CSV table of C-alpha atoms and ligand atoms in Angstrom, one decimal:
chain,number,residue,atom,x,y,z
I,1,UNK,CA,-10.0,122.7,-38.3
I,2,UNK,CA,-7.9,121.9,-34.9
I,3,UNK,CA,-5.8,119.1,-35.4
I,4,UNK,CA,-5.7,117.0,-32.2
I,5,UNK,CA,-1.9,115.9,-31.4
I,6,UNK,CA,-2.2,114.1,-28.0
I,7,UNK,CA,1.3,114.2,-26.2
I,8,UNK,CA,-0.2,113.8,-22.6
I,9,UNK,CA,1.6,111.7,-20.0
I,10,UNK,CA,-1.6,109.4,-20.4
I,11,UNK,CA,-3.9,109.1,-21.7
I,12,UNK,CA,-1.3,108.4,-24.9
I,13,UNK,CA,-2.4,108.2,-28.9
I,14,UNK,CA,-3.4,104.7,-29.7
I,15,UNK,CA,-1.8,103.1,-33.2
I,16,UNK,CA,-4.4,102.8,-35.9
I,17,UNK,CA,-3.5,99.1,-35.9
I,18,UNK,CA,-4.6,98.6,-32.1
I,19,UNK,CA,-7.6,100.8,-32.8
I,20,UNK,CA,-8.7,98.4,-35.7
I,21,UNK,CA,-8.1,95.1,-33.9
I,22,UNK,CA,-10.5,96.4,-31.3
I,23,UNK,CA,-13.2,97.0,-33.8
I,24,UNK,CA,-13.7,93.3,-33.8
I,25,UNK,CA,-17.0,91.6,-33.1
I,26,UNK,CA,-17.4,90.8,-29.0
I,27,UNK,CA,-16.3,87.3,-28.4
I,28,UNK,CA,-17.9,85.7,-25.8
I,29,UNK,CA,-14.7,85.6,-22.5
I,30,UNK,CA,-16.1,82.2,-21.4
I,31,UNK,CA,-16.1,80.8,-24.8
I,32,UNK,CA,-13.0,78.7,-26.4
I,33,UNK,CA,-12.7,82.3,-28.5
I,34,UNK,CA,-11.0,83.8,-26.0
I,35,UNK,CA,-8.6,81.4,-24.4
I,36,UNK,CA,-6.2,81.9,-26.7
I,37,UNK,CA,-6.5,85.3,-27.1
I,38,UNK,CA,-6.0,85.6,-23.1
I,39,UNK,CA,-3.2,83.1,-23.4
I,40,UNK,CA,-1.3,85.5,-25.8
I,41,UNK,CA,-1.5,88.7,-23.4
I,42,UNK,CA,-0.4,86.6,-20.4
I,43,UNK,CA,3.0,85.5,-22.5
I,44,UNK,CA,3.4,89.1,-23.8
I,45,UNK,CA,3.2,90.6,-20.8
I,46,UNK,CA,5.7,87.9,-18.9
I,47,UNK,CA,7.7,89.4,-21.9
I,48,UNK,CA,7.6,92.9,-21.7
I,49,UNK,CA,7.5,92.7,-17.6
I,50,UNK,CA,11.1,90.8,-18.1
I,51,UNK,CA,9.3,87.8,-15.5
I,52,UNK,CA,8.3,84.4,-15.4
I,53,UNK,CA,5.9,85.0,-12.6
I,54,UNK,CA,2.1,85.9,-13.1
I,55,UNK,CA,1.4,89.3,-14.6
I,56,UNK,CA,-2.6,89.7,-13.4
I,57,UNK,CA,-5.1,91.8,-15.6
I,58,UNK,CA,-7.1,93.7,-14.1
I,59,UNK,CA,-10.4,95.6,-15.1
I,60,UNK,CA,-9.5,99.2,-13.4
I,61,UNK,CA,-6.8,102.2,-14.1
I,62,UNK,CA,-3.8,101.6,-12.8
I,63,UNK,CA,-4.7,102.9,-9.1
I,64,UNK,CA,-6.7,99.5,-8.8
I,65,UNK,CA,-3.3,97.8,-9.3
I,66,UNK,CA,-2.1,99.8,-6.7
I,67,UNK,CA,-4.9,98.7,-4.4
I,68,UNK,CA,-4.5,95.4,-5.0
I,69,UNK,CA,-1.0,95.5,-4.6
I,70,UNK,CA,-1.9,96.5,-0.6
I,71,UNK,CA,-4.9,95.2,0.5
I,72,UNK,CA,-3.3,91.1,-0.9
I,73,UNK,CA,-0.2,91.3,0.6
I,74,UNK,CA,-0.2,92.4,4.1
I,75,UNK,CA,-2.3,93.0,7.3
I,76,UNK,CA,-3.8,95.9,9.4
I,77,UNK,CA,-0.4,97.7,11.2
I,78,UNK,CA,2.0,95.9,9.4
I,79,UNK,CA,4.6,98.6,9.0
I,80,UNK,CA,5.9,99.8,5.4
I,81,UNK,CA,7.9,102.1,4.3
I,82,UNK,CA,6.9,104.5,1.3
I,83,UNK,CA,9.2,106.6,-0.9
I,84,UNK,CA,7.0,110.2,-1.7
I,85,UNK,CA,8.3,112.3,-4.2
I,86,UNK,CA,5.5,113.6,-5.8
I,87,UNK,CA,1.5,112.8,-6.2
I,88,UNK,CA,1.7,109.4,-6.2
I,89,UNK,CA,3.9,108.7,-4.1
I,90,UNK,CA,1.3,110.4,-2.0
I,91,UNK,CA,-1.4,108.0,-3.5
I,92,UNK,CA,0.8,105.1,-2.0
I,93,UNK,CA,0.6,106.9,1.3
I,94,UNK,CA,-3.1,107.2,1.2
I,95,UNK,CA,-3.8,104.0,-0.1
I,96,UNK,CA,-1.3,102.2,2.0
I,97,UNK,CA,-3.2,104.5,5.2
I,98,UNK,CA,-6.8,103.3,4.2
I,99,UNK,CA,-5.9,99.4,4.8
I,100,UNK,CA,-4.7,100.1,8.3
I,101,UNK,CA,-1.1,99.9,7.1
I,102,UNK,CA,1.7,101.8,9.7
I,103,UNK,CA,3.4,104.3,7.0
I,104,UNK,CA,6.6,104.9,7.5
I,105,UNK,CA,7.5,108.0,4.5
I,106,UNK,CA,10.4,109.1,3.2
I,107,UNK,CA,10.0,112.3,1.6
I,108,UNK,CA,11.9,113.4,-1.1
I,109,UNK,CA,12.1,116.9,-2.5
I,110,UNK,CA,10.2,117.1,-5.7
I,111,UNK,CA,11.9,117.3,-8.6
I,112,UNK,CA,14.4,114.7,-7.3
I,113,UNK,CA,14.7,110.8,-6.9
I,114,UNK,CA,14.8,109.2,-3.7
I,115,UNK,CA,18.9,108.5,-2.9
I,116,UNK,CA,19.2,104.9,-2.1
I,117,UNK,CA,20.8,104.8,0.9
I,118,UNK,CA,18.4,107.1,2.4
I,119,UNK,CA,16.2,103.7,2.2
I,120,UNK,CA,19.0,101.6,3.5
I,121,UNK,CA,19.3,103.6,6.5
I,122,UNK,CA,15.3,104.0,7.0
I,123,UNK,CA,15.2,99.6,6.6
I,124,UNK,CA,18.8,99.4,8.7
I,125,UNK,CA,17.1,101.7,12.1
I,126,UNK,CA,13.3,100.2,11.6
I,127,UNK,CA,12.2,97.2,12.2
I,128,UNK,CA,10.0,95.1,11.0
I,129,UNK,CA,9.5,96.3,7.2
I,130,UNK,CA,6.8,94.6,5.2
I,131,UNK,CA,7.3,96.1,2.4
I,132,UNK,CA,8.9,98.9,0.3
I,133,UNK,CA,6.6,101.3,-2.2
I,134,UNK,CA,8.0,103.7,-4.9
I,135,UNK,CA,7.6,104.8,-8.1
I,136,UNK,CA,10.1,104.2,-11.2
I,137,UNK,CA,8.6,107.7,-13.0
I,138,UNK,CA,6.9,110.3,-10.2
I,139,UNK,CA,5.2,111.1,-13.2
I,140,UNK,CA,3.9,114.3,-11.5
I,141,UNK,CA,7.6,115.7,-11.1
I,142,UNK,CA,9.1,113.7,-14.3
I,143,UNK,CA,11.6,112.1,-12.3
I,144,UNK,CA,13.0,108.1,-12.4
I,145,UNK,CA,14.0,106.3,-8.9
I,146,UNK,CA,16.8,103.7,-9.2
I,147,UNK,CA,14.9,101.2,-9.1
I,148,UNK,CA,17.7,98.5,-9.7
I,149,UNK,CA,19.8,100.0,-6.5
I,150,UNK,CA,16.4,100.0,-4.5
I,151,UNK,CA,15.5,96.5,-5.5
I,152,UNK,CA,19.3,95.5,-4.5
I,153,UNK,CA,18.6,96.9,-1.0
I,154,UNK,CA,15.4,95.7,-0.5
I,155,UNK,CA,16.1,92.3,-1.5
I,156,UNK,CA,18.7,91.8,1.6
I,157,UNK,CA,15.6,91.6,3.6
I,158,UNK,CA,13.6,88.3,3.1
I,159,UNK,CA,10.3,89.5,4.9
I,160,UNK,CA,10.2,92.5,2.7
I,161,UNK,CA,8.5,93.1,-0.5
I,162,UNK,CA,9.7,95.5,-3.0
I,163,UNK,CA,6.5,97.4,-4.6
I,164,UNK,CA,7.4,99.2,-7.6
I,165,UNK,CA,4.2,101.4,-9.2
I,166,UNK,CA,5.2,101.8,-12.9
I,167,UNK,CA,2.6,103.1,-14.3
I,168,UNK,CA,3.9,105.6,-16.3
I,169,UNK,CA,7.6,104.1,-16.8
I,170,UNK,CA,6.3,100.8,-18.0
I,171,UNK,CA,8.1,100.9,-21.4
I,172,UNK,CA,9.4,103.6,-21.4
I,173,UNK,CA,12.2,102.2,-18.9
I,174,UNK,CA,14.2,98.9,-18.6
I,175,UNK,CA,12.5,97.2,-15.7
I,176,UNK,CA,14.1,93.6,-14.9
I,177,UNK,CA,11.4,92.4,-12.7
I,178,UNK,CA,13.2,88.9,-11.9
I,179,UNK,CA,16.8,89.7,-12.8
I,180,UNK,CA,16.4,93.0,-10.1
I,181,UNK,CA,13.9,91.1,-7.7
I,182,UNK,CA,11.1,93.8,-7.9
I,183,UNK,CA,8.3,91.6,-5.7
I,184,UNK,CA,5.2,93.1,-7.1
I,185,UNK,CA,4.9,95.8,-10.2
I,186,UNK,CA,2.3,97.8,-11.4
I,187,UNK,CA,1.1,99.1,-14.7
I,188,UNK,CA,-1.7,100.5,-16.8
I,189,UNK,CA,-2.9,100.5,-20.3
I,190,UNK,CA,-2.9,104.0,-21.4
I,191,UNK,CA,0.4,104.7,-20.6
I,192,UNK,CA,3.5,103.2,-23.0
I,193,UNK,CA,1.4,100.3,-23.8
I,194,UNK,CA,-0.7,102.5,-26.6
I,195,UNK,CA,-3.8,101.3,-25.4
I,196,UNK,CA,-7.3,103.2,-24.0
I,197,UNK,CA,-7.3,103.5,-20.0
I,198,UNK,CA,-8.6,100.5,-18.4
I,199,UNK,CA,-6.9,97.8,-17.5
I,200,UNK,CA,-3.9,97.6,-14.9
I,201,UNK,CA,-1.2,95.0,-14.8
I,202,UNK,CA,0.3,93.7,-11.7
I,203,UNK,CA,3.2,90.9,-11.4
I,204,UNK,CA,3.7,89.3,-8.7
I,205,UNK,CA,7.2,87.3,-7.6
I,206,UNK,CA,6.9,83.9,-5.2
I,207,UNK,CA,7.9,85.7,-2.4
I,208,UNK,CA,4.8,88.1,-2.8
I,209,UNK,CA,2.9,84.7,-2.9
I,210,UNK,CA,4.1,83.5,-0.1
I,211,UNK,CA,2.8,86.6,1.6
I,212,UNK,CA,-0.5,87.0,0.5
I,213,UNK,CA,-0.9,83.8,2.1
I,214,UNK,CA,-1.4,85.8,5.3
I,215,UNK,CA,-2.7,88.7,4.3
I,216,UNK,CA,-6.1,88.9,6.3
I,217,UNK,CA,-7.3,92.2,5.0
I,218,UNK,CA,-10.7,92.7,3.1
I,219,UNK,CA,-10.7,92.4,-0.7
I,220,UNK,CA,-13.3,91.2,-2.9
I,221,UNK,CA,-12.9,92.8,-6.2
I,222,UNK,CA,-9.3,92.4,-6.3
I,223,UNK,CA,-8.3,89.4,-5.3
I,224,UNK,CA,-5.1,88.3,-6.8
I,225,UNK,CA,-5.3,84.3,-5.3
I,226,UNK,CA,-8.6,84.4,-7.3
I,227,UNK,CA,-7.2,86.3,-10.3
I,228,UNK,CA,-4.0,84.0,-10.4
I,229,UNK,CA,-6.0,80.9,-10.6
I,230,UNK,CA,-8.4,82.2,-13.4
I,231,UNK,CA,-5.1,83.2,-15.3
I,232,UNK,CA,-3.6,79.7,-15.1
I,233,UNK,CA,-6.8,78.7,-17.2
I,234,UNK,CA,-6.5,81.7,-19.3
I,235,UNK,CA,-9.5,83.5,-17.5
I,236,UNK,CA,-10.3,86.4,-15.4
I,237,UNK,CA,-12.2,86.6,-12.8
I,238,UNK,CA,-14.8,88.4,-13.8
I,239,UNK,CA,-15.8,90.0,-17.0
I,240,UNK,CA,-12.7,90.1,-18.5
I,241,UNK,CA,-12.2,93.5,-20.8
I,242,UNK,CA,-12.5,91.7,-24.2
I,243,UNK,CA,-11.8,94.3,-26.4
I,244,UNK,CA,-8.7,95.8,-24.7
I,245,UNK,CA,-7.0,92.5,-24.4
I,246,UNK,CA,-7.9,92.0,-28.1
I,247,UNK,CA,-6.3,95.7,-28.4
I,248,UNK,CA,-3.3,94.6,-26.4
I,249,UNK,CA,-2.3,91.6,-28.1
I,250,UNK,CA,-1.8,94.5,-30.7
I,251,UNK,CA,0.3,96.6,-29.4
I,252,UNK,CA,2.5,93.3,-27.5
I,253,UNK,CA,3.0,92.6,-31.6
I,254,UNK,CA,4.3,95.9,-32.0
I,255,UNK,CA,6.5,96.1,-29.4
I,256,UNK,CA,7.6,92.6,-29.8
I,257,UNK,CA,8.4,93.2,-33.8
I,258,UNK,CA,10.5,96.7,-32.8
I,259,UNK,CA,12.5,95.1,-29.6
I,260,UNK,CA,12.5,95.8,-26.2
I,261,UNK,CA,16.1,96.8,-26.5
I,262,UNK,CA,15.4,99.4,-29.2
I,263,UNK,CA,11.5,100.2,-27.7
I,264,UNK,CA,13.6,101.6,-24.6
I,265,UNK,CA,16.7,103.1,-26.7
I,266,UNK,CA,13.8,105.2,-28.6
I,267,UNK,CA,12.4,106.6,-25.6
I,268,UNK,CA,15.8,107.4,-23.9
I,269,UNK,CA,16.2,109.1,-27.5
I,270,UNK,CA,13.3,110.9,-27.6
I,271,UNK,CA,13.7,112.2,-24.3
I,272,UNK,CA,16.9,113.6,-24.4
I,273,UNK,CA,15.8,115.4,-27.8
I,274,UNK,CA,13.0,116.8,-25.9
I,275,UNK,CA,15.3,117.9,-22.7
I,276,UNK,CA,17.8,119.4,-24.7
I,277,UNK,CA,15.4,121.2,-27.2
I,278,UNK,CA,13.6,122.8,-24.2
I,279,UNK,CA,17.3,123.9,-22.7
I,280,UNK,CA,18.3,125.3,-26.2
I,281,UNK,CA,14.9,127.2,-25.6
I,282,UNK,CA,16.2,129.0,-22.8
I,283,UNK,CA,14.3,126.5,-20.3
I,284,UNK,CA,15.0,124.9,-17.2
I,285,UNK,CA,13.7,120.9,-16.4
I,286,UNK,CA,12.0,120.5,-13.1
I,287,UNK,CA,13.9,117.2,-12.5
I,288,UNK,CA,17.4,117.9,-11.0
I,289,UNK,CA,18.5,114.6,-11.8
I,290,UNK,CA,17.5,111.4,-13.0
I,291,UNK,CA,14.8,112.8,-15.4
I,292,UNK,CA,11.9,110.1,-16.8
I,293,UNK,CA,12.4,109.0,-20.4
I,294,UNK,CA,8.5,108.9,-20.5
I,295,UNK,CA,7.5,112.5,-19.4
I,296,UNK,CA,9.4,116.3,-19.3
I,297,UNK,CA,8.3,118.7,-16.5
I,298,UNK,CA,9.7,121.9,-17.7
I,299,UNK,CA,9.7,125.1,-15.5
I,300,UNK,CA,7.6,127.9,-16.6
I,301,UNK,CA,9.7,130.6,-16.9
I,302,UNK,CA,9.2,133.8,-14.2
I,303,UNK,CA,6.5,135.4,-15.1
I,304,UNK,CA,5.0,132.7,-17.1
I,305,UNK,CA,2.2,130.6,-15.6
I,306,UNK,CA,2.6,127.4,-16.4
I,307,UNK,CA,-0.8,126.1,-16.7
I,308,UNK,CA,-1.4,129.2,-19.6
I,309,UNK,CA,1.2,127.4,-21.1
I,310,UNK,CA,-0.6,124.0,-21.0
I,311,UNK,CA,-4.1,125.8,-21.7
I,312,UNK,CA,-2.7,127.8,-25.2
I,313,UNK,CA,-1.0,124.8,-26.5
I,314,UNK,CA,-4.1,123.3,-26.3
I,315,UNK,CA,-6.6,125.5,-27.3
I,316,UNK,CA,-4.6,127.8,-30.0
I,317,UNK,CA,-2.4,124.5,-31.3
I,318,UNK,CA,-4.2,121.5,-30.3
I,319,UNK,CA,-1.1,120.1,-28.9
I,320,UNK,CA,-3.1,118.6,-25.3
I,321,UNK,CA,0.0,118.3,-22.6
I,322,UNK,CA,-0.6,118.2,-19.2
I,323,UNK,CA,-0.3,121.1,-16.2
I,324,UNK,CA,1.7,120.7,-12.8
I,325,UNK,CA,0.1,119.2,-10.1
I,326,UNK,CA,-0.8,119.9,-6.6
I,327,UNK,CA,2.2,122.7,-5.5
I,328,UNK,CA,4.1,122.9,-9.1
I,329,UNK,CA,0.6,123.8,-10.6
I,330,UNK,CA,1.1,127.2,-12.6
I,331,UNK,CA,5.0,126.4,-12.1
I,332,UNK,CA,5.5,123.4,-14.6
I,333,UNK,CA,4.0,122.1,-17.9
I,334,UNK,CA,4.7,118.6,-19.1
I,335,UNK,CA,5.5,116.9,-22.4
I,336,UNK,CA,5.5,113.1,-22.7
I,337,UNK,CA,7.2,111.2,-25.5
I,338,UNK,CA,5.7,107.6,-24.6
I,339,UNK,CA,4.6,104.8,-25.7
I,340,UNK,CA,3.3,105.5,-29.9
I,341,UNK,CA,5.6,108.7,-29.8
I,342,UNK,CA,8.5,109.3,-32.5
I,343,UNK,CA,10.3,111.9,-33.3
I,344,UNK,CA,7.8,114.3,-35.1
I,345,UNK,CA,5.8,114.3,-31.8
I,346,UNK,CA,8.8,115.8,-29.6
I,347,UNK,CA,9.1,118.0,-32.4
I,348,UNK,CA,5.8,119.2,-32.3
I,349,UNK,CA,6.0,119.8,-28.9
I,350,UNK,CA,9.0,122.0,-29.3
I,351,UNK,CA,7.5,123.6,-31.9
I,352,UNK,CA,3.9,124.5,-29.9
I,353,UNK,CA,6.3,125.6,-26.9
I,354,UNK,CA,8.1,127.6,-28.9
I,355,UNK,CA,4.9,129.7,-30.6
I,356,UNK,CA,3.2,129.2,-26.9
I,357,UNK,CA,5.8,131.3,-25.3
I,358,UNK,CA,6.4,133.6,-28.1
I,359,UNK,CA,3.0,134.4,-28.2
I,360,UNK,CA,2.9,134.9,-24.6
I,361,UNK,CA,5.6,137.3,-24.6
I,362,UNK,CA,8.4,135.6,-23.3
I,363,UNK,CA,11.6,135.9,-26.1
I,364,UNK,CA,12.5,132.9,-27.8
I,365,UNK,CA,14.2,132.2,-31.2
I,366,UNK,CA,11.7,130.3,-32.9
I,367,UNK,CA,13.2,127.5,-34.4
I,368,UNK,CA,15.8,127.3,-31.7
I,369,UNK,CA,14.9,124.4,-29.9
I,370,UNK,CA,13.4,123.0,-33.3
I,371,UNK,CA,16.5,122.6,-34.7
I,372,UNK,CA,18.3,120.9,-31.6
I,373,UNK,CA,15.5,118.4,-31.4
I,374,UNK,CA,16.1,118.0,-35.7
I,375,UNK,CA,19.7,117.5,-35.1
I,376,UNK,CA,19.3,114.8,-32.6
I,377,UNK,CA,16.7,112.8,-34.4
I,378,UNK,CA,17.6,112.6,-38.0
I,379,UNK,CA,18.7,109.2,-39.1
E,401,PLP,C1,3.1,106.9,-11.8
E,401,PLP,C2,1.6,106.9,-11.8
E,401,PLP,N1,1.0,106.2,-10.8
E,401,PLP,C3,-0.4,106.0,-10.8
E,401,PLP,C4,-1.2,106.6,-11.7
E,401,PLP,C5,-2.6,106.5,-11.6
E,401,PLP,O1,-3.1,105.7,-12.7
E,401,PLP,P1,-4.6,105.7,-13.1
E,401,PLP,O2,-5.0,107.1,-13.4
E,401,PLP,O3,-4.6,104.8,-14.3
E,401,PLP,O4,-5.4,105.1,-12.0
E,401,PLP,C6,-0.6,107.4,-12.7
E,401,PLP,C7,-1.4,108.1,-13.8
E,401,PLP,O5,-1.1,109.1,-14.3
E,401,PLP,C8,0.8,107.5,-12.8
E,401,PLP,O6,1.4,108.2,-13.8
């Protein structure tokens, strides 16, 4: 037997409590049933979102968030500016690109965040900003924009929105989506939520509202004007996705009975253990600075590919991480610790890394980074 220990940056392991409240009947999400049940997600999510504006539910990954969070909000060659640091920054590039949008990028080298006044400057020389994408964690290169600063700049400009894709940080990261002034803010369910992919969240500030009043481009399936009026009556606008709301409620419980405050102190916890652990190893972390407290990139060493790294811990431990993407593939591995993760999962991981690497001839100490992770997570 293979034990299955999932410690990928999403999809994440879902709590045994989430998993049996979704093994409810199907209630009908017209019905009187549901209402409340919707009702309940839209108040935890204002909660863990830190908002009192609309948090839409959306049936779709988080990309669809993303999409929506374009194609409601402006118009064909309205001109934005987008911070890419890694593969999704890219996808905001791409997506931003298919609506017509004018991108103007700032491209940061992987591994770091973007430095704030770089995007001060960039609004400062051009004019006529509409909005302002980034990340909070480029999960791809495990590293967290400041997304307070950024919100701070952003703000100065009244015809700007502030975009803020966090996906994977959701959770994981303090996000103050009215006390910071982030405009619109996207996030997904399998992620630090603890629930199975597919739904996205998006909130959405007045100022964004005010906007999407003249947004002219094309959407049908994502319409937020038509989401944000279902939601006000506890509804959908289509289908709504029953079971994973029913699954969310859940996990809102959980979170809500642990804390926001200590929800985020355990992930900054967890991944420092993991970060030092992997240095006591004789690692190095991809991220230069600012590293995610949802995910680790760590560098293969020389002569190590990276991707044999992620393929034995799988397959000889059953510890399922995930690769590098893109042009880090072969060069990085990556660990989360998010969402339903505690401290015998980064230590897992530091174990499998450990054996990984011995077995692949590289010399550690077994038990070297073990016991740094131990140290910093005993009560
Ligand atoms: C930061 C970030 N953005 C976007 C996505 C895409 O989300 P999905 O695969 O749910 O569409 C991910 C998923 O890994 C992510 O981590």
């Amino acid at each position: 037997m293979l034990k299955r220990y999932l410690l990928a940056p999403g999809p994440t392991p879902v709590p045994s409590e989430v998993l049996l409240s979704m093994a409810a009947p199907i209630i009908h999400h017209r019905s009187p049933d549901f209402l409340p049940v919707l009702e309940s997600a839209k108040k935890g999510l204002q909660w863990l979102y830190q908002t009192k504006n609309d948090v839409l539910i959306l049936s779709s990954t988080g990309t669809g968030g993303m999409v929506g969070a374009v194609n409601n909000f402006f118009n064909q060659g309205d001109r934005v500016i987008v911070v890419n640091g890694g593969k999704f920054g890219e996808r905001w590039t791409k997506i931003c690109q298919a609506y017509g949008l004018e991108v103007e990028e700032i491209s940061v080298e992987w591994g770091y965040p973007v430095k704030p006044e770089v995007v001060a400057e960039k609004l400062k020389k051009e004019k006529d900003i509409k909005g302002v994408f980034v990340q909070a964690s480029e999960t791809s290169t495990g590293v967290y924009h400041d997304i307070k600063t950024l919100a701070s700049i952003v703000k100065n400009y009244k015809d700007t929105l502030f975009i803020v894709d966090a996906i994977s940080a959701l959770v994981a990261h303090d996000l103050r989506t009215d006390e910071w002034g982030i405009d619109i803010m996207v996030g997904g369910s399998q992620k630090g939520v603890m629930l199975p992919p597919g739904i996205a969240f998006v909130s959405v500030s007045e100022k964004a509202w005010a906007k999407a009043e003249t947004s002219k481009l094309p959407n049908f399936y994502f319409n937020f004007k038509k989401e944000r009026d279902n939601l006000a009556k506890n509804q959908t606008n289509f289908t709504s996705p029953v079971t994973l709301i029913i699954g969310l409620n859940e996990s809102l419980k959980m979170l809500q009975t642990e804390g926001l405050e200590k929800v985020f102190k355990r992930h900054e916890t967890l991944a420092n253990a993991m970060r030092k652990a992997v240095l006591a190893i004789g690692l190095e972390l991809f991220p230069k600075e600012s590293p995610s407290n949802a995910v680790t990139a760590i560098v293969a060493p020389a002569g190590i590919d990276g991707q044999a790294v992620y393929k034995n811990l799988r397959e000889k431990y059953g510890i399922t991480t995930a690769g590098g993407q893109d042009r880090i593939k072969g060069k990085v591995f990556r660990i989360a610790h998010l969402g339903y993760s505690d401290r015998f999962d980064v230590i897992t991981a530091v174990a499998g890394i450990e054996m990984v690497l011995k077995g692949m001839g590289y010399p550690v100490k077994l038990g070297a980074g073990v016991a740094v992770a131990q140290e910093l997570l005993m009560v």
